[in-house]
XYZ file of C-alpha atoms in Angstrom:
559
model
C -30.014 130.847 57.080
C -31.621 132.440 54.075
C -31.953 136.202 53.619
C -34.969 138.128 54.903
C -37.467 138.502 52.077
C -38.627 142.127 52.357
C -41.550 141.556 49.991
C -43.071 138.205 50.951
C -42.513 138.164 54.714
C -42.792 141.814 55.727
C -44.968 142.095 58.865
C -48.321 143.796 58.338
C -50.475 145.265 61.123
C -54.243 144.713 60.936
C -56.687 147.343 62.307
C -57.350 145.051 65.286
C -53.667 145.391 66.269
C -52.491 141.860 65.402
C -49.613 141.294 62.982
C -49.324 138.910 60.016
C -46.725 138.500 57.296
C -47.517 139.612 53.743
C -47.727 136.021 52.507
C -50.228 135.077 55.219
C -52.367 138.111 54.388
C -52.443 137.065 50.714
C -53.373 133.494 51.618
C -56.136 134.496 54.051
C -57.768 137.099 51.796
C -61.229 136.150 50.535
C -63.360 138.478 48.423
C -61.482 141.573 49.478
C -61.637 140.803 53.230
C -59.472 138.977 55.745
C -60.420 137.453 59.093
C -57.731 137.887 61.763
C -56.658 134.377 62.856
C -56.122 135.647 66.403
C -59.371 137.476 67.239
C -61.520 136.486 64.185
C -62.394 140.145 63.463
C -63.049 140.708 59.736
C -61.237 143.565 57.984
C -61.562 145.015 54.489
C -58.262 144.829 52.557
C -57.104 148.384 51.633
C -57.261 149.510 48.010
C -53.488 149.087 47.619
C -53.874 145.412 48.415
C -51.902 145.401 51.696
C -52.134 146.624 55.256
C -49.512 149.023 56.716
C -46.034 147.628 57.351
C -45.172 147.217 61.035
C -41.725 148.785 61.007
C -41.216 148.244 64.722
C -41.697 144.489 64.549
C -39.626 144.385 61.368
C -36.794 146.040 63.261
C -37.275 143.605 66.133
C -37.017 140.650 63.742
C -33.806 142.019 62.227
C -32.366 142.621 65.682
C -33.170 139.078 66.838
C -31.795 137.653 63.602
C -28.556 139.619 64.073
C -28.367 138.483 67.680
C -28.707 134.870 66.515
C -25.877 135.402 64.038
C -23.692 136.899 66.761
C -24.462 134.011 69.123
C -23.571 131.483 66.441
C -20.291 133.291 65.776
C -19.405 133.208 69.460
C -19.372 129.369 69.546
C -17.953 128.739 66.059
C -14.288 128.702 64.895
C -12.697 131.973 63.701
C -14.494 133.104 60.550
C -12.894 132.783 57.148
C -12.638 135.665 54.721
C -15.766 134.502 52.898
C -18.089 134.482 55.966
C -20.549 137.204 56.991
C -19.498 140.593 58.235
C -21.375 140.225 61.552
C -19.350 137.188 62.638
C -16.109 138.839 61.522
C -16.969 141.973 63.496
C -17.720 139.939 66.616
C -14.443 138.049 66.279
C -12.579 141.299 65.697
C -14.114 142.850 68.802
C -13.107 139.822 70.859
C -9.565 139.959 69.511
C -9.364 143.677 70.315
C -10.292 143.032 73.926
C -7.681 140.330 74.223
C -5.063 142.499 72.489
C -5.872 145.362 74.828
C -4.862 143.190 77.741
C -8.301 142.933 79.361
C -8.557 140.244 81.951
C -10.969 137.368 81.583
C -13.036 138.743 84.468
C -13.240 142.171 82.872
C -14.200 140.674 79.516
C -16.948 138.708 81.230
C -18.161 141.863 82.976
C -18.218 143.768 79.694
C -20.164 140.955 78.050
C -22.733 141.206 80.833
C -23.009 144.936 80.220
C -23.462 144.318 76.510
C -26.258 141.885 77.302
C -27.895 144.538 79.508
C -27.693 147.085 76.694
C -29.091 144.580 74.188
C -31.957 143.823 76.571
C -32.686 147.549 76.920
C -32.630 147.915 73.131
C -35.037 145.000 72.862
C -37.339 146.611 75.426
C -37.277 149.879 73.492
C -38.117 148.121 70.254
C -40.898 146.130 71.885
C -42.348 149.376 73.250
C -42.084 150.864 69.765
C -43.917 147.833 68.402
C -46.689 148.274 70.970
C -47.013 151.977 70.152
C -47.032 151.163 66.442
C -49.922 148.739 66.964
C -51.641 151.304 69.182
C -51.296 154.011 66.529
C -52.660 151.655 63.878
C -55.678 150.929 66.070
C -56.229 154.629 66.762
C -55.978 155.387 63.057
C -58.632 152.762 62.339
C -60.889 154.227 65.001
C -60.324 157.705 63.621
C -61.278 156.550 60.143
C -64.478 154.951 61.427
C -65.240 158.085 63.437
C -64.776 160.195 60.307
C -67.226 157.958 58.470
C -69.748 158.380 61.278
C -69.188 162.123 61.259
C -69.733 162.237 57.479
C -72.996 160.364 57.902
C -74.066 162.795 60.624
C -73.196 165.707 58.326
C -75.361 164.160 55.613
C -78.236 164.143 58.097
C -77.482 167.771 59.025
C -77.505 168.734 55.332
C -80.822 166.957 54.881
C -82.167 168.830 57.888
C -81.036 172.164 56.446
C -82.594 171.358 53.065
C -85.860 170.412 54.753
C -85.766 173.637 56.768
C -85.274 175.637 53.557
C -88.238 173.862 51.949
C -90.364 174.742 54.968
C -89.242 178.370 54.786
C -90.173 178.601 51.105
C -93.529 176.951 51.772
C -94.125 179.414 54.589
C -93.426 182.323 52.200
C -95.827 180.882 49.589
C -98.539 180.442 52.213
C -98.004 183.982 53.505
C -98.242 185.411 49.955
C -101.428 183.484 49.259
C -102.878 184.636 52.590
C -102.128 188.263 51.659
C -103.782 187.750 48.271
C -106.913 186.344 49.915
C -107.034 189.298 52.326
C -107.077 191.702 49.359
C -109.810 189.682 47.666
C -111.825 189.779 50.889
C -111.403 193.557 51.123
C -112.600 193.953 47.510
C -115.646 191.834 48.235
C -116.394 193.880 51.370
C -116.275 197.072 49.310
C -118.643 195.569 46.704
C -120.992 194.490 49.525
C -121.127 198.035 50.890
C -121.799 199.412 47.395
C -124.676 196.976 46.835
C -126.294 198.146 50.054
C -126.179 201.851 49.108
C -127.322 201.729 45.441
C -129.953 204.358 44.414
C -130.122 204.089 40.582
C -130.277 201.346 37.965
C -127.140 202.701 36.301
C -125.200 202.382 39.584
C -126.624 198.884 40.039
C -125.395 197.716 36.628
C -121.853 198.938 37.298
C -121.872 197.407 40.796
C -123.029 194.031 39.558
C -120.252 193.967 36.979
C -117.677 194.762 39.690
C -119.213 192.155 42.001
C -118.908 189.421 39.374
C -115.256 190.290 38.739
C -114.342 190.316 42.445
C -116.244 187.109 43.116
C -114.497 185.290 40.267
C -111.056 186.424 41.403
C -111.794 185.433 45.002
C -113.102 182.042 43.937
C -109.967 181.470 41.847
C -107.723 182.415 44.808
C -109.607 180.047 47.111
C -109.355 177.264 44.537
C -105.595 177.799 44.196
C -105.287 177.635 47.993
C -107.103 174.322 48.054
C -105.009 172.879 45.225
C -101.552 174.137 46.280
C -101.609 173.760 50.059
C -100.247 171.783 51.698
C -97.409 170.865 49.324
C -97.129 167.074 49.607
C -93.421 166.929 48.747
C -92.477 169.572 51.308
C -94.548 168.092 54.108
C -93.412 164.475 53.448
C -89.740 165.422 53.253
C -89.890 167.578 56.378
C -91.745 164.865 58.307
C -89.232 162.155 57.400
C -86.244 164.363 58.227
C -87.885 165.358 61.514
C -88.356 161.703 62.540
C -84.792 160.821 61.540
C -83.373 163.873 63.330
C -85.373 163.109 66.494
C -84.168 159.502 66.547
C -80.580 160.601 65.957
C -80.834 163.236 68.691
C -82.205 160.720 71.199
C -79.347 158.363 70.380
C -76.841 161.194 70.736
C -78.313 162.251 74.073
C -78.127 158.677 75.340
C -74.533 158.455 74.156
C -73.679 161.782 75.816
C -75.074 160.461 79.097
C -72.670 157.517 78.883
C -69.829 159.924 78.116
C -70.574 162.029 81.195
C -70.953 158.948 83.409
C -67.633 158.036 84.929
C -66.770 154.428 84.179
C -64.486 152.311 86.362
C -60.814 152.697 85.575
C -59.402 149.178 85.953
C -55.785 148.948 87.035
C -53.979 146.676 84.616
C -50.928 144.572 85.296
C -47.852 146.836 84.939
C -46.215 144.076 82.888
C -49.062 144.019 80.366
C -48.647 145.510 76.901
C -50.214 148.695 75.578
C -52.715 146.647 73.559
C -53.572 144.538 76.626
C -54.373 147.699 78.590
C -56.316 149.107 75.650
C -58.382 145.909 75.492
C -58.989 146.076 79.250
C -60.292 149.648 78.964
C -62.505 148.847 75.966
C -64.017 145.814 77.703
C -64.460 147.690 80.993
C -68.251 147.504 80.791
C -69.908 144.489 82.368
C -73.050 142.573 81.454
C -74.957 140.021 83.475
C -74.226 137.352 80.848
C -70.486 138.099 81.061
C -70.727 137.807 84.824
C -72.688 134.544 84.824
C -70.333 132.859 82.362
C -67.295 134.559 83.913
C -65.849 135.580 80.547
C -62.288 136.830 80.336
C -63.351 140.522 80.211
C -65.558 139.969 83.262
C -62.730 138.229 85.111
C -60.359 141.080 84.260
C -62.841 143.672 85.468
C -63.487 141.740 88.682
C -59.754 141.560 89.344
C -59.201 145.216 88.444
C -61.878 147.026 90.407
C -65.058 146.884 92.499
C -68.295 145.523 91.026
C -71.663 146.092 92.710
C -75.298 145.083 92.168
C -77.941 147.777 92.666
C -81.348 147.190 94.241
C -84.025 149.873 94.541
C -87.433 149.478 96.179
C -89.870 152.158 97.333
C -87.330 154.880 96.628
C -84.664 153.205 98.783
C -81.430 152.343 96.992
C -79.006 149.664 98.235
C -75.865 148.053 96.863
C -74.414 144.562 97.111
C -70.740 143.864 96.554
C -69.843 141.157 94.010
C -66.557 139.387 94.663
C -64.464 136.735 92.929
C -63.276 134.266 95.567
C -61.533 130.989 94.742
C -62.987 131.048 91.251
C -66.525 131.706 92.509
C -68.577 134.845 91.931
C -70.397 135.811 95.094
C -72.986 138.519 95.721
C -72.877 139.707 99.326
C -75.837 141.015 101.293
C -77.215 144.459 100.407
C -75.997 147.495 102.328
C -77.143 151.114 102.478
C -73.785 152.770 101.835
C -73.052 153.733 98.200
C -70.408 151.911 96.152
C -66.971 153.449 95.560
C -66.746 156.111 92.870
C -66.282 154.568 89.434
C -67.489 151.080 90.428
C -69.100 148.901 87.755
C -72.771 148.217 88.520
C -75.560 145.851 87.470
C -79.104 145.339 88.695
C -79.664 142.710 91.395
C -82.479 141.093 89.413
C -80.069 140.626 86.496
C -77.815 138.285 88.466
C -79.818 136.906 91.403
C -82.530 134.309 90.644
C -85.997 135.195 91.972
C -86.380 131.799 93.642
C -84.586 128.463 94.192
C -82.914 126.357 92.994
C -79.774 128.339 93.706
C -76.745 128.315 95.999
C -76.332 130.688 98.956
C -73.663 131.062 101.625
C -73.304 131.877 105.312
C -69.962 132.955 106.800
C -69.882 131.700 110.414
C -67.499 133.038 113.045
C -67.046 132.770 116.809
C -64.398 133.876 119.312
C -61.058 132.412 118.296
C -62.241 131.505 114.797
C -62.161 133.721 111.717
C -65.230 133.664 109.418
C -65.535 130.431 107.443
C -67.932 129.773 104.631
C -70.865 127.375 104.479
C -72.530 126.909 101.080
C -76.128 125.730 100.909
C -77.949 124.541 97.815
C -81.609 125.591 98.053
C -83.779 123.043 96.266
C -86.579 122.521 95.397
C -88.445 125.839 95.092
C -90.326 126.226 98.374
C -91.589 129.179 100.478
C -88.892 128.529 103.098
C -86.238 128.356 100.370
C -87.419 131.692 98.950
C -87.330 133.267 102.425
C -83.838 131.909 103.028
C -82.705 133.447 99.701
C -84.258 136.833 100.544
C -82.589 136.857 103.956
C -79.228 136.048 102.367
C -79.530 139.030 99.983
C -81.457 141.430 102.237
C -83.887 142.347 99.438
C -86.827 142.646 101.838
C -84.881 144.621 104.444
C -83.678 142.161 107.129
C -80.858 139.693 106.527
C -78.980 136.962 108.353
C -75.942 139.213 108.880
C -75.096 139.527 112.609
C -77.704 136.943 113.604
C -76.595 134.244 116.059
C -77.139 130.517 116.178
C -79.551 130.041 119.047
C -79.238 126.414 120.026
C -78.050 122.853 119.423
C -80.423 119.916 119.343
C -79.314 116.384 120.340
C -75.767 117.614 120.936
C -73.204 114.841 120.506
C -75.850 112.341 119.384
C -77.151 111.001 116.106
C -79.352 113.589 114.441
C -77.475 116.531 115.989
C -78.530 119.888 114.512
C -77.964 123.606 115.044
C -80.711 126.239 115.034
C -80.615 129.800 113.697
C -82.303 132.421 111.567
C -84.011 134.566 114.221
C -83.473 138.011 112.669
C -86.219 139.542 114.865
C -85.070 138.956 118.461
C -81.799 137.090 117.747
C -82.370 134.623 120.573
C -84.616 131.964 119.023
C -87.821 133.459 120.417
C -88.835 135.590 117.449
C -91.148 134.227 114.780
C -88.963 135.572 111.930
C -91.631 134.986 109.285
C -90.793 137.069 106.223
C -93.155 135.292 103.816
C -96.613 133.928 104.696
C -97.506 130.269 104.215
C -94.016 128.879 104.894
C -95.241 125.314 105.338
C -97.463 125.202 102.269
C -94.741 124.081 99.853
C -93.773 120.569 98.801
C -90.782 119.735 100.991
C -88.462 116.753 101.195
C -87.915 114.512 104.181
C -84.347 113.885 105.297
C -82.318 113.378 108.436
C -78.894 113.232 106.792
C -76.047 115.445 107.847
C -76.117 118.688 105.878
C -79.901 118.802 105.389
C -81.343 122.302 105.968
C -84.912 122.312 107.284
C -87.595 124.547 108.755
C -88.247 124.573 112.493
C -91.592 124.453 114.276
C -92.692 125.756 117.643
C -93.298 123.187 120.349
C -96.385 125.276 121.130
C -98.632 124.954 118.026
C -100.644 128.018 119.057
C -97.727 130.292 118.207
C -98.266 129.844 114.489
C -95.458 129.563 111.964
C -91.743 129.662 112.812
C -89.305 131.082 110.253
C -86.110 129.766 111.874
C -84.024 127.020 110.260
C -82.019 124.015 111.389
C -78.990 122.248 109.896
C -78.256 118.595 110.654
C -74.598 118.063 111.519
C -74.933 114.292 112.028
C -77.053 111.663 110.332
C -80.262 110.665 112.101
C -81.035 107.032 112.857
C -83.981 104.783 112.055
C -85.138 106.954 109.148
C -85.932 109.884 111.367
C -85.607 113.437 110.149
C -87.486 116.573 109.201
C -90.297 116.719 106.658
C -89.559 120.385 105.896
C -86.145 120.085 104.205
C -85.570 122.861 101.648
C -81.803 122.755 101.153
C -78.513 120.944 101.688
C -75.016 122.017 102.740
C -72.784 121.387 99.726
C -69.565 122.785 101.217
C -68.515 123.635 104.760
C -70.528 121.123 106.794
C -67.445 120.642 108.978
C -67.700 124.359 109.883
C -71.271 123.869 111.130
C -70.204 120.736 113.030
C -67.378 122.641 114.754
C -69.788 125.457 115.619
C -72.099 122.903 117.257
C -69.247 121.846 119.555
C -68.408 125.423 120.608
C -68.858 125.995 124.307
C -71.579 128.596 123.751
C -73.540 128.225 120.519
C -74.958 131.750 120.894
C -71.465 133.122 120.277
C -71.555 131.738 116.726
C -72.498 134.628 114.463
C -73.305 134.999 110.759
C -70.578 137.476 109.770
C -71.711 137.669 106.150
C -74.093 136.004 103.739
C -75.114 136.151 100.094
C -75.607 134.227 96.869
C -73.102 132.225 94.814
C -73.613 133.504 91.259
C -71.200 131.233 89.409
C -69.461 128.205 90.825
C -69.426 125.493 88.161
C -70.286 122.072 89.626
C -71.139 121.782 93.305
C -69.223 119.313 95.462
C -70.083 117.652 98.718
C -66.485 117.206 99.861
C -63.896 119.913 100.208
C -61.075 117.882 98.653
C -63.115 117.643 95.451
C -63.006 121.435 95.316
C -59.252 121.355 95.846
C -58.870 118.883 92.988
C -60.883 121.130 90.688
C -58.704 124.112 91.650
C -55.633 122.039 90.792
C -57.126 121.085 87.419
C -57.986 124.716 86.648
C -54.458 125.863 87.536
C -52.982 123.105 85.373
C -55.151 124.097 82.412
C -54.180 127.737 82.827
C -50.482 126.796 82.960
C -50.819 124.700 79.808
C -52.589 127.607 78.094
C -49.756 129.957 79.048
C -47.141 127.488 77.782
C -49.050 127.102 74.505
C -49.202 130.900 74.101
C -45.445 131.299 74.743
C -44.600 128.533 72.260
C -46.939 130.119 69.710
C -45.214 133.513 70.048
C -41.753 131.909 69.857
C -42.635 129.994 66.686
C -44.139 133.150 65.168
C -40.949 135.198 65.767
C -38.730 132.275 64.743
C -40.728 132.045 61.485
C -39.639 135.578 60.597
C -36.030 135.097 61.728
C -35.483 131.995 59.616
C -37.082 133.390 56.457
C-alpha cells in the first residue's frame, strides 16, 4: 500500500455538499468552473484554485486505512523489525494480553468491545463529515445571500440618491415659485400706479418702471419654462421608482411564502444530514413533479399529507392525494380542511377536465373490506365526464356512500351490476348531473368489464344517469351501445359483489381519480409482475450505489 498523498488526493467539498479528490477537481475543471459529477450542479472554482478541504472525510479515510493495516496485521505472521509501527503495536498489544494471563474468552470479549468502540468512533467521524458538508453548504448559501443583500443595498442607495435629486428639484422649484410671486407683486404695484396717474411726469416714470418689471417677469417665466421639469431628475426618479416597486412586490410575495407554514416532512432517522437538508429544500410540490412522480415528490408523499384544493362559488373543499402501490390517487373532495402544514395543489392542476382518464371505486359489503375497482374512461363522452365529476365530487354530489341497486341477468351470460343513483340511492333517481348524456359518440360492447349508461324501461322518464358494469361476456354480439369505459383492474371484485346475497348492501366506500399509474393492465397478476420488476430495479440501484460508495472510499484508502 502506498502512502496517502496529501496534495493530490485530499478530499475537497463542493458547495453542493458532494466530495471529490483534488486530482478529480483539477481534471473536471473547465474555464474556471466544475460540474459536480453527482448532481451536475455547476460551481465556480475559488480564486485559490481549490475548494475547501473536507477534514472530516480525510480523517475517516485515515481511520479506515489504519483499520485495514490492523486487520492485515492480525492475520499475518509476527512483524519483523522493519515493518510498520501499526502492525508492531497490534502484535505487542496481543502479546501483552497473553502475558497478562487473559483467557481466550476474555480476549475475545475485549476484541468485541474494541470493535464496538471503533464503530462508535466511525459513527462520530461520519457525523462530523455530515456536519462539515452541512457547514460548507450553509457557507455557500450565506455567501449567495450576502451577494443578494449587496444588490439590494445598491438599489437602496439608488433610491436614496433619487430621493435627494427630487428634494433638490423641489427646492429649485420652490425658489423659482417665490421669485415669480415677487415679480407678480411688482407688476400688480405697477398696474395700480398706471390706474392712478395724474401728470405726464408721473406717467413717464411709471412706464419706465413697468417696462423693467415686465422684462424681469418675462425672463423669470422663460427660465421656468426652460428649467422645469429637469429631464435627468425626472427620468432617474421614474426608473428608480419602477425598479423599487418591482423589488418591493417581489419582496412582499417572498414574505408571504415565509409566513406561510410549509409541511415539515419527517425524514428517515437513518438518513444523513444532507439527505434531510435535501428533503426540506425540495419540500414544495408541483403538479409536474406529482404527475411524473419524481423523487422529491415521492419523498414528500411518503413524509406528509398532500391535498388538492377546489374552490367554487366561495366554497372551498379539499381532496386527499395518496401514494398506494406505486399509484398516485386523488380521493373525492371533502369539506373538512387539510391538516396543518399539508402540501397543497389546485385540483385543476392534476385532474383532467374530461376523459380519457382512469378513476376508481372502492366497493365494500358486510364481511368484506373495501377493495378497489379501476375504470378507464374512454372515449370522451358526456357520461364519461359525469362519471369523472362524481368520482371527484367537483359538482357537489359524489359516488361515496352510494349503493349498487341491482343485478341484471344474474348468473347468466351478460350479467351486469347497476349503480350510480346519488339522488335516492335505490335506483329510482334520475341522477343526471350533466344534460344531454346520450348525445356523445359511444362504443358498443357486451364484454365483461364494459361500463355503460343505463336507460329507463319507461321512455317518458327522460334520461337516466345510472351506470352498469358487465361482469360476464354477453352472447351473440349483444351488449350496450352506450359504453363509455372499461374496468382495467378489479373486475373480480365487481363479480363477487354481484354474487352477494343482497346487492344493495354493496357500497362505494371511496372513489377518486388515478393520477399516475404507468401502464394499465387488464389482469391483476400483470400488476404483480410490474411491482416485482420495480422492486428488483430499486434493489439493483441500491446495490450499485453501495458499490459506488465502497469504490470511492477504497480509492482514497489505496492511494
